[in-house]
Amino acid sequence: MDTSTPASGHSEPPARRRTGGRSARVRAQVLDAVGVLLVEGGYDALTVDAVAERAGVHRTTVYRRWRDVGGLLADVLDAAAADDTWSPPDTGSLEGDLTALNQEVYDALAAGPSVSTALIAASFRSPEAAGALARFWADRYERCAAVVSRAVARGDLGAATDAHALLVTATAPLYHVLLLLRDEPDPGLPRRAATAAAAAARAGAFAARDTAPGGAGP
Amino acid sequence: MDTSTPASGHSEPPARRRTGGRSARVRAQVLDAVGVLLVEGGYDALTVDAVAERAGVHRTTVYRRWRDVGGLLADVLDAAAADDTWSPPDTGSLEGDLTALNQEVYDALAAGPSVSTALIAASFRSPEAAGALARFWADRYERCAAVVSRAVARGDLGAATDAHALLVTATAPLYHVLLLLRDEPDPGLPRRAATAAAAAARAGAFAARDTAPGGAGP
């Protein structure tokens, strides 16, 4: 769930198919520069020219490949989403897995200015960043469904548990408290939010609606 | 929990003490104009001059009283926070109260461009707006503690329930799903998030730490 590590492992970026390693290197340099500038000065510091200069890449290269700031932000997030090395922690228990996930979110959001917070702030100004952020989170929540299916396999949760609803409930307080309420970071929050979501799940609060074949809906 | 209604009922704004009704009228006109411009064009549309023009108030009046855009945004939120007519819904049950609260949040966030979403977006750019938004929410969560104390009085929850943690858990998924994940609005979400938080509360997930006198901390 960590958005702080823009990775460059996109499986098939159009340019890479043609030019291989050099193009991937340019992309990594440019996306790193976007992250550095975002953290330093936020969205307002982000211009194609500043990114090109910081990356040591010719500005026409950046304009041609990413077009504008929206294109750059979207690619940072798409690159992070495409990093398929990330998988949810496997600690052996539902509380443990959710706490570890929440700890990643907490570390990304509580650590002063970060790429994560800057990208989220930028998503309120760039529709392309907003779309890419939504895709990024959709991908991460999907991978995290493994946390729930492991709990089901252990007999800890019912098979019909709505994984997405459970995961959103576990993580949402972190975003709300740290990004919107802007409370002082509280190191106990990741575990408390995880414990509450697990308790709600065991009480059946995330029971998926009946999907049995032949079940007639209202 | 609704941030969409900038009210003008601040109990003791400095200017009002001196000039009474006329000053309060000017304030209401100016804050209304801020809301309209925010919804129309977001933070970028908000300048002191545009606000003065829209409000039909001399620009020097706006500069003198609110100084800049940050001062205007902070006053919109402080005015809303000072509207002491708002109180949490009393439906007779914990689930009902939390669902009604969540419905207010949902209505404010799901209805396309709103003052609420614009103020939240602006809080990422104006430290004064961020501070005022934090004060506004602190006030609303404090008033909502009544929802939890009523549940305790009914014998529905233990006396040591941490009201703030429960209320944040109930409302956070609304903000996360609608503002950050930007999912399609789902009318069932207010009730589902309320039900999950209530289930976690009954399972003891929000038991406040021991505050008994003489209890030695670790």
PDB file of N, CA and C in Angstrom, chain A residues 44 117 120-121 123-125 130-131 133-134 137-138 141 162 164-165 168-169 171-177 179-183 186 192-193 195-197 199-200 203 205-206 209, chain B residues 44 117 120-121 123-125 130-131 133-134 137-138 141 162 164-165 168-169 171-177 179-183 186 192-193 195-197 199-200 203 205-206 209:
ATOM      1  N   ASP A  44       3.591  22.880  -7.414  1.00  0.00           N
ATOM      2  CA  ASP A  44       3.966  24.145  -8.037  1.00  0.00           C
ATOM      3  C   ASP A  44       5.406  24.160  -8.533  1.00  0.00           C
ATOM      4  N   THR A 117       2.601  11.764  -0.113  1.00  0.00           N
ATOM      5  CA  THR A 117       1.712  12.879   0.210  1.00  0.00           C
ATOM      6  C   THR A 117       1.690  13.888  -0.938  1.00  0.00           C
ATOM      7  N   ILE A 120      -0.598  12.582  -3.666  1.00  0.00           N
ATOM      8  CA  ILE A 120      -2.010  12.683  -3.274  1.00  0.00           C
ATOM      9  C   ILE A 120      -2.461  14.137  -3.384  1.00  0.00           C
ATOM     10  N   ALA A 121      -1.635  15.067  -2.910  1.00  0.00           N
ATOM     11  CA  ALA A 121      -1.979  16.483  -3.043  1.00  0.00           C
ATOM     12  C   ALA A 121      -2.116  16.858  -4.522  1.00  0.00           C
ATOM     13  N   SER A 123      -3.026  15.010  -6.881  1.00  0.00           N
ATOM     14  CA  SER A 123      -4.202  14.390  -7.502  1.00  0.00           C
ATOM     15  C   SER A 123      -5.427  15.298  -7.446  1.00  0.00           C
ATOM     16  N   PHE A 124      -5.391  16.297  -6.549  1.00  0.00           N
ATOM     17  CA  PHE A 124      -6.505  17.251  -6.501  1.00  0.00           C
ATOM     18  C   PHE A 124      -6.372  18.319  -7.576  1.00  0.00           C
ATOM     19  N   ARG A 125      -5.258  18.321  -8.297  1.00  0.00           N
ATOM     20  CA  ARG A 125      -5.052  19.342  -9.323  1.00  0.00           C
ATOM     21  C   ARG A 125      -4.860  18.758 -10.710  1.00  0.00           C
ATOM     22  N   ALA A 130      -4.894  11.903 -10.646  1.00  0.00           N
ATOM     23  CA  ALA A 130      -5.999  11.298  -9.899  1.00  0.00           C
ATOM     24  C   ALA A 130      -6.336   9.923 -10.470  1.00  0.00           C
ATOM     25  N   GLY A 131      -6.394   9.833 -11.795  1.00  0.00           N
ATOM     26  CA  GLY A 131      -6.701   8.550 -12.429  1.00  0.00           C
ATOM     27  C   GLY A 131      -5.622   7.515 -12.166  1.00  0.00           C
ATOM     28  N   LEU A 133      -3.515   7.473  -9.662  1.00  0.00           N
ATOM     29  CA  LEU A 133      -3.531   7.118  -8.247  1.00  0.00           C
ATOM     30  C   LEU A 133      -4.631   6.099  -7.976  1.00  0.00           C
ATOM     31  N   ALA A 134      -5.798   6.292  -8.596  1.00  0.00           N
ATOM     32  CA  ALA A 134      -6.897   5.335  -8.436  1.00  0.00           C
ATOM     33  C   ALA A 134      -6.488   3.961  -8.970  1.00  0.00           C
ATOM     34  N   TRP A 137      -3.965   2.347  -6.463  1.00  0.00           N
ATOM     35  CA  TRP A 137      -4.598   1.788  -5.275  1.00  0.00           C
ATOM     36  C   TRP A 137      -5.430   0.555  -5.613  1.00  0.00           C
ATOM     37  N   ALA A 138      -6.135   0.583  -6.745  1.00  0.00           N
ATOM     38  CA  ALA A 138      -6.937  -0.584  -7.137  1.00  0.00           C
ATOM     39  C   ALA A 138      -6.038  -1.809  -7.239  1.00  0.00           C
ATOM     40  N   TYR A 141      -4.856  -2.855  -3.585  1.00  0.00           N
ATOM     41  CA  TYR A 141      -5.928  -3.507  -2.823  1.00  0.00           C
ATOM     42  C   TYR A 141      -6.204  -4.906  -3.375  1.00  0.00           C
ATOM     43  N   ASP A 162     -15.969  -9.853   2.123  1.00  0.00           N
ATOM     44  CA  ASP A 162     -15.649  -8.889   1.066  1.00  0.00           C
ATOM     45  C   ASP A 162     -14.259  -8.304   1.359  1.00  0.00           C
ATOM     46  N   HIS A 164     -12.149  -6.374  -0.296  1.00  0.00           N
ATOM     47  CA  HIS A 164     -11.901  -4.950  -0.554  1.00  0.00           C
ATOM     48  C   HIS A 164     -12.468  -4.086   0.572  1.00  0.00           C
ATOM     49  N   ALA A 165     -13.708  -4.390   0.994  1.00  0.00           N
ATOM     50  CA  ALA A 165     -14.326  -3.596   2.068  1.00  0.00           C
ATOM     51  C   ALA A 165     -13.520  -3.709   3.357  1.00  0.00           C
ATOM     52  N   VAL A 168     -10.213  -1.687   2.921  1.00  0.00           N
ATOM     53  CA  VAL A 168     -10.460  -0.241   2.954  1.00  0.00           C
ATOM     54  C   VAL A 168     -10.714   0.207   4.397  1.00  0.00           C
ATOM     55  N   THR A 169     -11.490  -0.587   5.136  1.00  0.00           N
ATOM     56  CA  THR A 169     -11.776  -0.233   6.527  1.00  0.00           C
ATOM     57  C   THR A 169     -10.502  -0.229   7.375  1.00  0.00           C
ATOM     58  N   THR A 171      -7.376   0.354   6.337  1.00  0.00           N
ATOM     59  CA  THR A 171      -6.390   1.378   5.956  1.00  0.00           C
ATOM     60  C   THR A 171      -6.933   2.806   6.007  1.00  0.00           C
ATOM     61  N   ALA A 172      -8.249   2.972   5.813  1.00  0.00           N
ATOM     62  CA  ALA A 172      -8.820   4.316   5.690  1.00  0.00           C
ATOM     63  C   ALA A 172      -8.490   5.243   6.870  1.00  0.00           C
ATOM     64  N   PRO A 173      -8.521   4.746   8.122  1.00  0.00           N
ATOM     65  CA  PRO A 173      -8.218   5.664   9.231  1.00  0.00           C
ATOM     66  C   PRO A 173      -6.814   6.265   9.142  1.00  0.00           C
ATOM     67  N   LEU A 174      -5.867   5.534   8.578  1.00  0.00           N
ATOM     68  CA  LEU A 174      -4.512   6.072   8.434  1.00  0.00           C
ATOM     69  C   LEU A 174      -4.529   7.308   7.533  1.00  0.00           C
ATOM     70  N   TYR A 175      -5.153   7.160   6.365  1.00  0.00           N
ATOM     71  CA  TYR A 175      -5.229   8.287   5.436  1.00  0.00           C
ATOM     72  C   TYR A 175      -6.007   9.447   6.049  1.00  0.00           C
ATOM     73  N   HIS A 176      -7.125   9.113   6.716  1.00  0.00           N
ATOM     74  CA  HIS A 176      -7.973  10.168   7.263  1.00  0.00           C
ATOM     75  C   HIS A 176      -7.248  10.952   8.353  1.00  0.00           C
ATOM     76  N   VAL A 177      -6.639  10.229   9.274  1.00  0.00           N
ATOM     77  CA  VAL A 177      -6.004  10.876  10.432  1.00  0.00           C
ATOM     78  C   VAL A 177      -4.751  11.648  10.020  1.00  0.00           C
ATOM     79  N   LEU A 179      -3.590  12.467   6.733  1.00  0.00           N
ATOM     80  CA  LEU A 179      -3.643  13.386   5.587  1.00  0.00           C
ATOM     81  C   LEU A 179      -4.682  14.474   5.735  1.00  0.00           C
ATOM     82  N   LEU A 180      -5.857  14.125   6.278  1.00  0.00           N
ATOM     83  CA  LEU A 180      -6.954  15.093   6.323  1.00  0.00           C
ATOM     84  C   LEU A 180      -7.069  15.750   7.699  1.00  0.00           C
ATOM     85  N   LEU A 181      -7.195  14.942   8.757  1.00  0.00           N
ATOM     86  CA  LEU A 181      -7.271  15.537  10.095  1.00  0.00           C
ATOM     87  C   LEU A 181      -5.927  16.132  10.505  1.00  0.00           C
ATOM     88  N   ARG A 182      -4.856  15.626   9.899  1.00  0.00           N
ATOM     89  CA  ARG A 182      -3.500  16.135  10.169  1.00  0.00           C
ATOM     90  C   ARG A 182      -3.165  16.097  11.662  1.00  0.00           C
ATOM     91  N   ASP A 183      -3.557  14.976  12.301  1.00  0.00           N
ATOM     92  CA  ASP A 183      -3.186  14.775  13.704  1.00  0.00           C
ATOM     93  C   ASP A 183      -1.690  14.502  13.807  1.00  0.00           C
ATOM     94  N   ASP A 186       0.687   9.015  15.451  1.00  0.00           N
ATOM     95  CA  ASP A 186       0.528   8.190  16.648  1.00  0.00           C
ATOM     96  C   ASP A 186       0.960   6.775  16.272  1.00  0.00           C
ATOM     97  N   ARG A 192      -4.027  -0.353  15.954  1.00  0.00           N
ATOM     98  CA  ARG A 192      -5.416  -0.170  16.402  1.00  0.00           C
ATOM     99  C   ARG A 192      -6.397  -0.255  15.232  1.00  0.00           C
ATOM    100  N   ALA A 193      -6.060   0.388  14.111  1.00  0.00           N
ATOM    101  CA  ALA A 193      -6.959   0.353  12.954  1.00  0.00           C
ATOM    102  C   ALA A 193      -7.068  -1.065  12.401  1.00  0.00           C
ATOM    103  N   THR A 195      -6.695  -3.882  14.162  1.00  0.00           N
ATOM    104  CA  THR A 195      -7.449  -4.678  15.125  1.00  0.00           C
ATOM    105  C   THR A 195      -8.946  -4.427  14.999  1.00  0.00           C
ATOM    106  N   ALA A 196      -9.315  -3.148  14.806  1.00  0.00           N
ATOM    107  CA  ALA A 196     -10.739  -2.815  14.667  1.00  0.00           C
ATOM    108  C   ALA A 196     -11.323  -3.451  13.412  1.00  0.00           C
ATOM    109  N   ALA A 197     -10.589  -3.387  12.308  1.00  0.00           N
ATOM    110  CA  ALA A 197     -11.104  -3.962  11.058  1.00  0.00           C
ATOM    111  C   ALA A 197     -11.228  -5.480  11.181  1.00  0.00           C
ATOM    112  N   ALA A 199     -11.740  -7.162  13.940  1.00  0.00           N
ATOM    113  CA  ALA A 199     -12.871  -7.448  14.827  1.00  0.00           C
ATOM    114  C   ALA A 199     -14.190  -7.327  14.072  1.00  0.00           C
ATOM    115  N   ALA A 200     -14.304  -6.286  13.254  1.00  0.00           N
ATOM    116  CA  ALA A 200     -15.530  -6.118  12.460  1.00  0.00           C
ATOM    117  C   ALA A 200     -15.697  -7.284  11.491  1.00  0.00           C
ATOM    118  N   ALA A 203     -16.963 -10.283  13.200  1.00  0.00           N
ATOM    119  CA  ALA A 203     -18.376 -10.117  13.557  1.00  0.00           C
ATOM    120  C   ALA A 203     -19.277 -10.190  12.325  1.00  0.00           C
ATOM    121  N   ALA A 205     -19.175  -8.203   9.586  1.00  0.00           N
ATOM    122  CA  ALA A 205     -19.553  -6.912   9.008  1.00  0.00           C
ATOM    123  C   ALA A 205     -19.229  -6.816   7.520  1.00  0.00           C
ATOM    124  N   PHE A 206     -18.339  -7.655   7.032  1.00  0.00           N
ATOM    125  CA  PHE A 206     -17.979  -7.575   5.608  1.00  0.00           C
ATOM    126  C   PHE A 206     -18.456  -8.787   4.820  1.00  0.00           C
ATOM    127  N   ARG A 209     -22.532 -10.007  -0.245  1.00  0.00           N
ATOM    128  CA  ARG A 209     -23.914 -10.360  -0.537  1.00  0.00           C
ATOM    129  C   ARG A 209     -23.968 -11.723  -1.210  1.00  0.00           C
TER     130      ARG A 209
ATOM    131  N   ASP B  44      -7.516  27.773  -7.638  1.00  0.00           N
ATOM    132  CA  ASP B  44      -6.892  28.697  -8.592  1.00  0.00           C
ATOM    133  C   ASP B  44      -7.794  29.872  -8.955  1.00  0.00           C
ATOM    134  N   THR B 117     -15.431  19.436  -0.855  1.00  0.00           N
ATOM    135  CA  THR B 117     -14.291  18.872  -1.576  1.00  0.00           C
ATOM    136  C   THR B 117     -13.299  19.969  -1.953  1.00  0.00           C
ATOM    137  N   ILE B 120     -11.215  20.850   1.096  1.00  0.00           N
ATOM    138  CA  ILE B 120     -10.233  19.800   1.384  1.00  0.00           C
ATOM    139  C   ILE B 120      -9.075  19.879   0.391  1.00  0.00           C
ATOM    140  N   ALA B 121      -9.407  20.060  -0.891  1.00  0.00           N
ATOM    141  CA  ALA B 121      -8.343  20.214  -1.888  1.00  0.00           C
ATOM    142  C   ALA B 121      -7.485  21.432  -1.559  1.00  0.00           C
ATOM    143  N   SER B 123      -6.868  22.657   1.266  1.00  0.00           N
ATOM    144  CA  SER B 123      -6.069  22.458   2.485  1.00  0.00           C
ATOM    145  C   SER B 123      -4.686  21.903   2.165  1.00  0.00           C
ATOM    146  N   PHE B 124      -4.510  21.327   0.965  1.00  0.00           N
ATOM    147  CA  PHE B 124      -3.188  20.849   0.574  1.00  0.00           C
ATOM    148  C   PHE B 124      -2.307  21.983   0.057  1.00  0.00           C
ATOM    149  N   ARG B 125      -2.895  23.185  -0.082  1.00  0.00           N
ATOM    150  CA  ARG B 125      -2.111  24.292  -0.621  1.00  0.00           C
ATOM    151  C   ARG B 125      -2.027  25.466   0.335  1.00  0.00           C
ATOM    152  N   ALA B 130      -5.644  24.351   6.048  1.00  0.00           N
ATOM    153  CA  ALA B 130      -5.407  23.054   6.683  1.00  0.00           C
ATOM    154  C   ALA B 130      -5.651  23.142   8.189  1.00  0.00           C
ATOM    155  N   GLY B 131      -5.168  24.204   8.813  1.00  0.00           N
ATOM    156  CA  GLY B 131      -5.364  24.373  10.250  1.00  0.00           C
ATOM    157  C   GLY B 131      -6.827  24.560  10.597  1.00  0.00           C
ATOM    158  N   LEU B 133      -9.401  23.563   8.848  1.00  0.00           N
ATOM    159  CA  LEU B 133     -10.121  22.316   8.597  1.00  0.00           C
ATOM    160  C   LEU B 133      -9.917  21.351   9.770  1.00  0.00           C
ATOM    161  N   ALA B 134      -8.695  21.291  10.282  1.00  0.00           N
ATOM    162  CA  ALA B 134      -8.421  20.432  11.444  1.00  0.00           C
ATOM    163  C   ALA B 134      -9.245  20.885  12.651  1.00  0.00           C
ATOM    164  N   TRP B 137     -12.968  19.861  12.046  1.00  0.00           N
ATOM    165  CA  TRP B 137     -13.235  18.439  12.289  1.00  0.00           C
ATOM    166  C   TRP B 137     -13.119  18.100  13.774  1.00  0.00           C
ATOM    167  N   ALA B 138     -12.136  18.674  14.453  1.00  0.00           N
ATOM    168  CA  ALA B 138     -11.987  18.401  15.894  1.00  0.00           C
ATOM    169  C   ALA B 138     -13.278  18.767  16.613  1.00  0.00           C
ATOM    170  N   TYR B 141     -16.106  16.163  15.590  1.00  0.00           N
ATOM    171  CA  TYR B 141     -15.927  14.860  16.241  1.00  0.00           C
ATOM    172  C   TYR B 141     -16.241  14.965  17.735  1.00  0.00           C
ATOM    173  N   ASP B 162     -13.509   4.452  23.411  1.00  0.00           N
ATOM    174  CA  ASP B 162     -12.845   5.650  22.901  1.00  0.00           C
ATOM    175  C   ASP B 162     -13.704   6.224  21.761  1.00  0.00           C
ATOM    176  N   HIS B 164     -13.672   9.017  20.007  1.00  0.00           N
ATOM    177  CA  HIS B 164     -13.013   9.587  18.828  1.00  0.00           C
ATOM    178  C   HIS B 164     -12.555   8.481  17.875  1.00  0.00           C
ATOM    179  N   ALA B 165     -11.940   7.427  18.429  1.00  0.00           N
ATOM    180  CA  ALA B 165     -11.451   6.325  17.582  1.00  0.00           C
ATOM    181  C   ALA B 165     -12.611   5.654  16.857  1.00  0.00           C
ATOM    182  N   VAL B 168     -13.912   8.075  14.073  1.00  0.00           N
ATOM    183  CA  VAL B 168     -12.976   8.143  12.944  1.00  0.00           C
ATOM    184  C   VAL B 168     -13.093   6.872  12.102  1.00  0.00           C
ATOM    185  N   THR B 169     -13.201   5.708  12.774  1.00  0.00           N
ATOM    186  CA  THR B 169     -13.331   4.454  12.034  1.00  0.00           C
ATOM    187  C   THR B 169     -14.613   4.415  11.216  1.00  0.00           C
ATOM    188  N   THR B 171     -16.295   7.024   9.938  1.00  0.00           N
ATOM    189  CA  THR B 171     -16.363   8.016   8.859  1.00  0.00           C
ATOM    190  C   THR B 171     -15.213   7.911   7.854  1.00  0.00           C
ATOM    191  N   ALA B 172     -14.054   7.409   8.292  1.00  0.00           N
ATOM    192  CA  ALA B 172     -12.865   7.421   7.427  1.00  0.00           C
ATOM    193  C   ALA B 172     -13.079   6.751   6.069  1.00  0.00           C
ATOM    194  N   PRO B 173     -13.792   5.612   6.010  1.00  0.00           N
ATOM    195  CA  PRO B 173     -13.954   4.978   4.694  1.00  0.00           C
ATOM    196  C   PRO B 173     -14.676   5.887   3.685  1.00  0.00           C
ATOM    197  N   LEU B 174     -15.570   6.752   4.156  1.00  0.00           N
ATOM    198  CA  LEU B 174     -16.264   7.664   3.249  1.00  0.00           C
ATOM    199  C   LEU B 174     -15.265   8.598   2.584  1.00  0.00           C
ATOM    200  N   TYR B 175     -14.416   9.217   3.409  1.00  0.00           N
ATOM    201  CA  TYR B 175     -13.413  10.131   2.859  1.00  0.00           C
ATOM    202  C   TYR B 175     -12.443   9.389   1.943  1.00  0.00           C
ATOM    203  N   HIS B 176     -12.031   8.198   2.386  1.00  0.00           N
ATOM    204  CA  HIS B 176     -11.031   7.456   1.606  1.00  0.00           C
ATOM    205  C   HIS B 176     -11.581   7.054   0.241  1.00  0.00           C
ATOM    206  N   VAL B 177     -12.784   6.490   0.241  1.00  0.00           N
ATOM    207  CA  VAL B 177     -13.358   5.960  -0.998  1.00  0.00           C
ATOM    208  C   VAL B 177     -13.758   7.088  -1.954  1.00  0.00           C
ATOM    209  N   LEU B 179     -12.961  10.573  -1.778  1.00  0.00           N
ATOM    210  CA  LEU B 179     -12.001  11.641  -2.072  1.00  0.00           C
ATOM    211  C   LEU B 179     -10.695  11.132  -2.649  1.00  0.00           C
ATOM    212  N   LEU B 180     -10.198  10.014  -2.118  1.00  0.00           N
ATOM    213  CA  LEU B 180      -8.870   9.556  -2.533  1.00  0.00           C
ATOM    214  C   LEU B 180      -8.961   8.442  -3.576  1.00  0.00           C
ATOM    215  N   LEU B 181      -9.694   7.372  -3.270  1.00  0.00           N
ATOM    216  CA  LEU B 181      -9.832   6.301  -4.264  1.00  0.00           C
ATOM    217  C   LEU B 181     -10.699   6.747  -5.434  1.00  0.00           C
ATOM    218  N   ARG B 182     -11.538   7.748  -5.189  1.00  0.00           N
ATOM    219  CA  ARG B 182     -12.406   8.315  -6.231  1.00  0.00           C
ATOM    220  C   ARG B 182     -13.256   7.237  -6.917  1.00  0.00           C
ATOM    221  N   ASP B 183     -13.794   6.325  -6.089  1.00  0.00           N
ATOM    222  CA  ASP B 183     -14.713   5.316  -6.608  1.00  0.00           C
ATOM    223  C   ASP B 183     -16.034   5.971  -6.994  1.00  0.00           C
ATOM    224  N   ASP B 186     -21.339   4.977  -3.968  1.00  0.00           N
ATOM    225  CA  ASP B 186     -22.107   3.772  -3.694  1.00  0.00           C
ATOM    226  C   ASP B 186     -23.037   4.088  -2.526  1.00  0.00           C
ATOM    227  N   ARG B 192     -22.869   0.636   5.472  1.00  0.00           N
ATOM    228  CA  ARG B 192     -21.891  -0.444   5.663  1.00  0.00           C
ATOM    229  C   ARG B 192     -20.739   0.005   6.559  1.00  0.00           C
ATOM    230  N   ALA B 193     -20.249   1.223   6.341  1.00  0.00           N
ATOM    231  CA  ALA B 193     -19.134   1.713   7.167  1.00  0.00           C
ATOM    232  C   ALA B 193     -19.589   1.895   8.613  1.00  0.00           C
ATOM    233  N   THR B 195     -22.015   0.192  10.135  1.00  0.00           N
ATOM    234  CA  THR B 195     -22.224  -1.137  10.706  1.00  0.00           C
ATOM    235  C   THR B 195     -20.902  -1.780  11.109  1.00  0.00           C
ATOM    236  N   ALA B 196     -19.891  -1.612  10.264  1.00  0.00           N
ATOM    237  CA  ALA B 196     -18.578  -2.194  10.568  1.00  0.00           C
ATOM    238  C   ALA B 196     -17.987  -1.556  11.825  1.00  0.00           C
ATOM    239  N   ALA B 197     -18.102  -0.230  11.932  1.00  0.00           N
ATOM    240  CA  ALA B 197     -17.536   0.458  13.104  1.00  0.00           C
ATOM    241  C   ALA B 197     -18.284   0.048  14.370  1.00  0.00           C
ATOM    242  N   ALA B 199     -19.824  -2.792  14.870  1.00  0.00           N
ATOM    243  CA  ALA B 199     -19.453  -4.176  15.193  1.00  0.00           C
ATOM    244  C   ALA B 199     -18.096  -4.219  15.887  1.00  0.00           C
ATOM    245  N   ALA B 200     -17.152  -3.427  15.387  1.00  0.00           N
ATOM    246  CA  ALA B 200     -15.828  -3.389  16.017  1.00  0.00           C
ATOM    247  C   ALA B 200     -15.940  -2.849  17.444  1.00  0.00           C
ATOM    248  N   ALA B 203     -17.216  -5.398  19.759  1.00  0.00           N
ATOM    249  CA  ALA B 203     -16.191  -6.421  20.012  1.00  0.00           C
ATOM    250  C   ALA B 203     -15.074  -5.881  20.905  1.00  0.00           C
ATOM    251  N   ALA B 205     -13.059  -3.222  20.291  1.00  0.00           N
ATOM    252  CA  ALA B 205     -11.866  -2.737  19.582  1.00  0.00           C
ATOM    253  C   ALA B 205     -11.487  -1.310  19.978  1.00  0.00           C
ATOM    254  N   PHE B 206     -12.426  -0.560  20.535  1.00  0.00           N
ATOM    255  CA  PHE B 206     -12.121   0.836  20.887  1.00  0.00           C
ATOM    256  C   PHE B 206     -12.099   1.052  22.402  1.00  0.00           C
ATOM    257  N   ARG B 209      -7.710   2.997  26.909  1.00  0.00           N
ATOM    258  CA  ARG B 209      -6.710   2.477  27.837  1.00  0.00           C
ATOM    259  C   ARG B 209      -7.109   2.821  29.266  1.00  0.00           C
TER     260      ARG B 209
END
